[in-house]
Amino acid sequence: MTTDATASAPETRKFEAEVAQVLHLVTHSLYSHKEIFLRELISNASDACDKLRFEAIANPGLMAGEAELRIEVSADKAARTITIRDTGIGMSRDEVVANIGSIASSGTRRFLEALGSEQKADARLIGQFGVGFYSAFVVAERVTVLTRRAGDPAQAGVRWESDGRGEYTLEPATLDARGTTVILHLKESEDEFLDDWKLRGLVRKYSDHVAFPIRMPKAAADTQDEAAADAPEWESANDASALWTRPKGEIKDEEYQGFYSSLGHDFNPPAAWTHNRVEGSQSFTTLLYLPAQPPFDVLMGGRDERKGLKLYIKRVFIMDAAEELLPNYLRFVRGVVDADDLPLNVSREILQHNRQLERIKGACVKRVLDLIEKLSRDEPEKFAAFLKAFGNTLKEGIVEDAGNRERIARLLRFASTRGEGAAQTVSLDDYVGRMSAGQDAIWYITADGHAAAAGSPQLEAFRARGIEVLLMSDRIDEWMVGHLHEYAGKPLRHVAKGELPLDEAEKKRQEEAASAAAPLLERLKTLLEGKVEDVRVSARLTDSPACLALAEHEMAPHLAHLLREAGQAVPESRPILEVNPQHALLHRLAATTDDAQAADLATLLLEQARLTAGAPLADPAAFVQRINRLLAG
Ligand code: ADP
Ligand code: MG
């Protein structure tokens, strides 16, 4: 491998502005996780081998000259360099410019966007994105890349070099072998990485999961040969078997965890994993992980670009296929699917309509739901943390995956009037298990926040009768529960909707109360003309004067408000006002002969009912004046 002496002088170019920005951030914030450079460079080398293996399926000539795909890592103490070489796909000159002179990886771009104008990045964040190649500059004052694309002639090689400070040089090079060599000229302070044991340890740490052999020169002490440094004897630093292809019983937990961290995006150990081999008319292997921590938002947000689940076909990496292999509500899952029977030349378009893939997808969903279920049974603490991180994502499945609705519902946990405060610990099974004999529905309330749910006047009658109510206060709940009509054969009902089920005695009392209050109701209807659909005596209230009742398919007021705020057209509907004739305010209204005061009282009843339902007041100033008039009067 020599640089062609006759070649033209090096050309100096400036990095794209964003690269300079990333370089700055990375070198300044990865300081406590310096060693990551090795993970990133090995992973690029491994990607390059994957790409070549894939391209060589259609074009076997690309492997000419060197049949083995491998990675070599070595250190030179005298020169103070670390070299990472691969026999992968390599890069043409244009590719070098595009891939390492500008921000090629969209992950890095999103990372930048996520940081916005704040120039602060923490290492955890950077680790999640994998800033890749540029992490070399955390330890190197100068980086040299020699690369030649597979299939190109020796003279088509490229030499790239930079000190990571805004500019790089490019020049042609004659390279005997295809692939890429990255040479790190270490900073003064980074000598520790030249230490044989240190480097070996790191390579092992970051390479065990790599499916290509990674070789390092045999330690000097082991070799008798003086010239060992010039012609090193290489030995394997990893076993290069794709972890998922090994029998389950032989794989240690640490190996599973190590493989998880090699998938990227997460410094933390996974919460759980499931590894399965399906044999039969269609054979495939799945290794799927549940993360313990939520990833940084942008990674979850980009629906069009979900990463984390890799599709292999007979051990050849094909593509990130999270969208093809898992429904959206399971987008937190990471791992590998290796299919034996798909054609190697599949495209994304083909995958989207592939029947075999549909079956694999079904199996993945089943495995993941099994895994979450197992976690809920065996490791309640981990399960609680998992739900905290991904419970709301999982709830999307109630809407998205009708076929698994009941299974997903069983995994959800809610706050309840019998639970511990705001903690979401009650399952639907818990609820159904303690329903009283006569109770025929699962009752819930949705509100904007736990306090609003727990304090809602609509719960009063339920409390009085000892009926448990699920308190739902996540924004997605209203939408989710609208698709969950029943569980275990019991209908789910919103406490504010429709009629309460009353026994004969209660019905009788209710009718009597209504007829006794008839003149009061008439008065209220007149006073609130045009503002309410109806005024009724409530069976829901014991302590509060008024509340709103919703029609069966009416949206909860807090949600209607949210949607309007978000600019959506939500039809205005006039509410049904329910009142408690036993309440002192209603007594006062019935007794007053002052029409102005009666109007104030009636309006106030409606306003407070709206407030407790999470709907805003149309005119807060008028509301305050009304209150003051009544207090002063
Ligand atoms: P990412 O790996 O996430 O794409 P990197 O910064 O690690 O981002 O690398 C940027 C790009 O540079 C890669 O996508 C790839 O195209 C190219 N590249 C880096 N290292 C190699 C290599 N060893 N062989 C071939 N291409 C490489
Ligand atoms: Mg990379």
PDB file of C-alpha atoms and ligand atoms in Angstrom, residues 40-41 43-45 47-48 51 86 88-91 95 99-100 104-105 108 129-134 147 179-182 307, ligand 1:
ATOM      1  CA  GLU A  40     -17.447   3.331  15.771  1.00  0.00           C
ATOM      2  CA  LEU A  41     -14.542   2.528  13.475  1.00  0.00           C
ATOM      3  CA  SER A  43     -18.655  -0.858  13.204  1.00  0.00           C
ATOM      4  CA  ASN A  44     -17.912   1.094  10.012  1.00  0.00           C
ATOM      5  CA  ALA A  45     -15.471  -1.606   8.938  1.00  0.00           C
ATOM      6  CA  ASP A  47     -20.716  -2.267   7.720  1.00  0.00           C
ATOM      7  CA  ALA A  48     -18.274  -2.038   4.812  1.00  0.00           C
ATOM      8  CA  LYS A  51     -22.063  -3.991   2.015  1.00  0.00           C
ATOM      9  CA  ASP A  86     -10.996  -3.703   6.465  1.00  0.00           C
ATOM     10  CA  GLY A  88     -14.850  -4.321   2.721  1.00  0.00           C
ATOM     11  CA  ILE A  89     -16.476  -2.246   0.011  1.00  0.00           C
ATOM     12  CA  GLY A  90     -14.087   0.745   0.204  1.00  0.00           C
ATOM     13  CA  MET A  91     -14.900   4.177  -1.176  1.00  0.00           C
ATOM     14  CA  GLU A  95     -17.856   8.657  -1.933  1.00  0.00           C
ATOM     15  CA  ASN A  99     -19.462  10.297   3.199  1.00  0.00           C
ATOM     16  CA  ILE A 100     -16.790  11.796   5.346  1.00  0.00           C
ATOM     17  CA  ALA A 104     -23.843  11.505   5.210  1.00  0.00           C
ATOM     18  CA  SER A 105     -25.600   9.865   8.051  1.00  0.00           C
ATOM     19  CA  THR A 108     -26.020  12.677  12.678  1.00  0.00           C
ATOM     20  CA  PHE A 129     -26.780   8.553  17.640  1.00  0.00           C
ATOM     21  CA  GLY A 130     -23.438   7.017  16.945  1.00  0.00           C
ATOM     22  CA  VAL A 131     -21.539   9.954  15.532  1.00  0.00           C
ATOM     23  CA  GLY A 132     -19.376   7.459  13.817  1.00  0.00           C
ATOM     24  CA  PHE A 133     -16.291   8.313  11.933  1.00  0.00           C
ATOM     25  CA  TYR A 134     -15.727  11.708  13.528  1.00  0.00           C
ATOM     26  CA  THR A 147      -9.404   3.555   0.584  1.00  0.00           C
ATOM     27  CA  GLY A 179     -11.157  -1.721   1.308  1.00  0.00           C
ATOM     28  CA  THR A 180     -10.360   0.967   3.807  1.00  0.00           C
ATOM     29  CA  THR A 181      -7.496   1.675   6.180  1.00  0.00           C
ATOM     30  CA  VAL A 182      -7.986   4.282   8.885  1.00  0.00           C
ATOM     31  CA  LYS A 307     -33.945   1.929  12.983  1.00  0.00           C
TER      32      LYS A 307
HETATM   33  P1  ADP B   1     -22.639   5.958   9.699  1.00  0.00           P
HETATM   34  O1  ADP B   1     -21.773   4.743   9.918  1.00  0.00           O
HETATM   35  O2  ADP B   1     -23.711   6.110  10.754  1.00  0.00           O
HETATM   36  O3  ADP B   1     -23.178   6.077   8.317  1.00  0.00           O
HETATM   37  P2  ADP B   1     -20.150   7.303  10.035  1.00  0.00           P
HETATM   38  O4  ADP B   1     -19.773   8.696  10.383  1.00  0.00           O
HETATM   39  O5  ADP B   1     -19.635   6.236  10.931  1.00  0.00           O
HETATM   40  O6  ADP B   1     -21.721   7.253   9.929  1.00  0.00           O
HETATM   41  O7  ADP B   1     -19.642   7.005   8.598  1.00  0.00           O
HETATM   42  C1  ADP B   1     -20.028   7.839   7.534  1.00  0.00           C
HETATM   43  C2  ADP B   1     -19.961   7.112   6.222  1.00  0.00           C
HETATM   44  O8  ADP B   1     -18.609   6.954   5.786  1.00  0.00           O
HETATM   45  C3  ADP B   1     -20.512   5.710   6.243  1.00  0.00           C
HETATM   46  O9  ADP B   1     -21.905   5.717   6.055  1.00  0.00           O
HETATM   47  C4  ADP B   1     -19.812   5.082   5.054  1.00  0.00           C
HETATM   48  O10 ADP B   1     -20.474   5.401   3.848  1.00  0.00           O
HETATM   49  C5  ADP B   1     -18.477   5.770   5.056  1.00  0.00           C
HETATM   50  N1  ADP B   1     -17.468   4.940   5.713  1.00  0.00           N
HETATM   51  C6  ADP B   1     -16.943   5.120   6.951  1.00  0.00           C
HETATM   52  N2  ADP B   1     -16.040   4.159   7.241  1.00  0.00           N
HETATM   53  C7  ADP B   1     -15.995   3.344   6.159  1.00  0.00           C
HETATM   54  C8  ADP B   1     -15.245   2.147   5.813  1.00  0.00           C
HETATM   55  N3  ADP B   1     -14.375   1.590   6.682  1.00  0.00           N
HETATM   56  N4  ADP B   1     -15.455   1.607   4.593  1.00  0.00           N
HETATM   57  C9  ADP B   1     -16.326   2.160   3.730  1.00  0.00           C
HETATM   58  N5  ADP B   1     -17.057   3.259   3.979  1.00  0.00           N
HETATM   59  C10 ADP B   1     -16.887   3.855   5.170  1.00  0.00           C
END
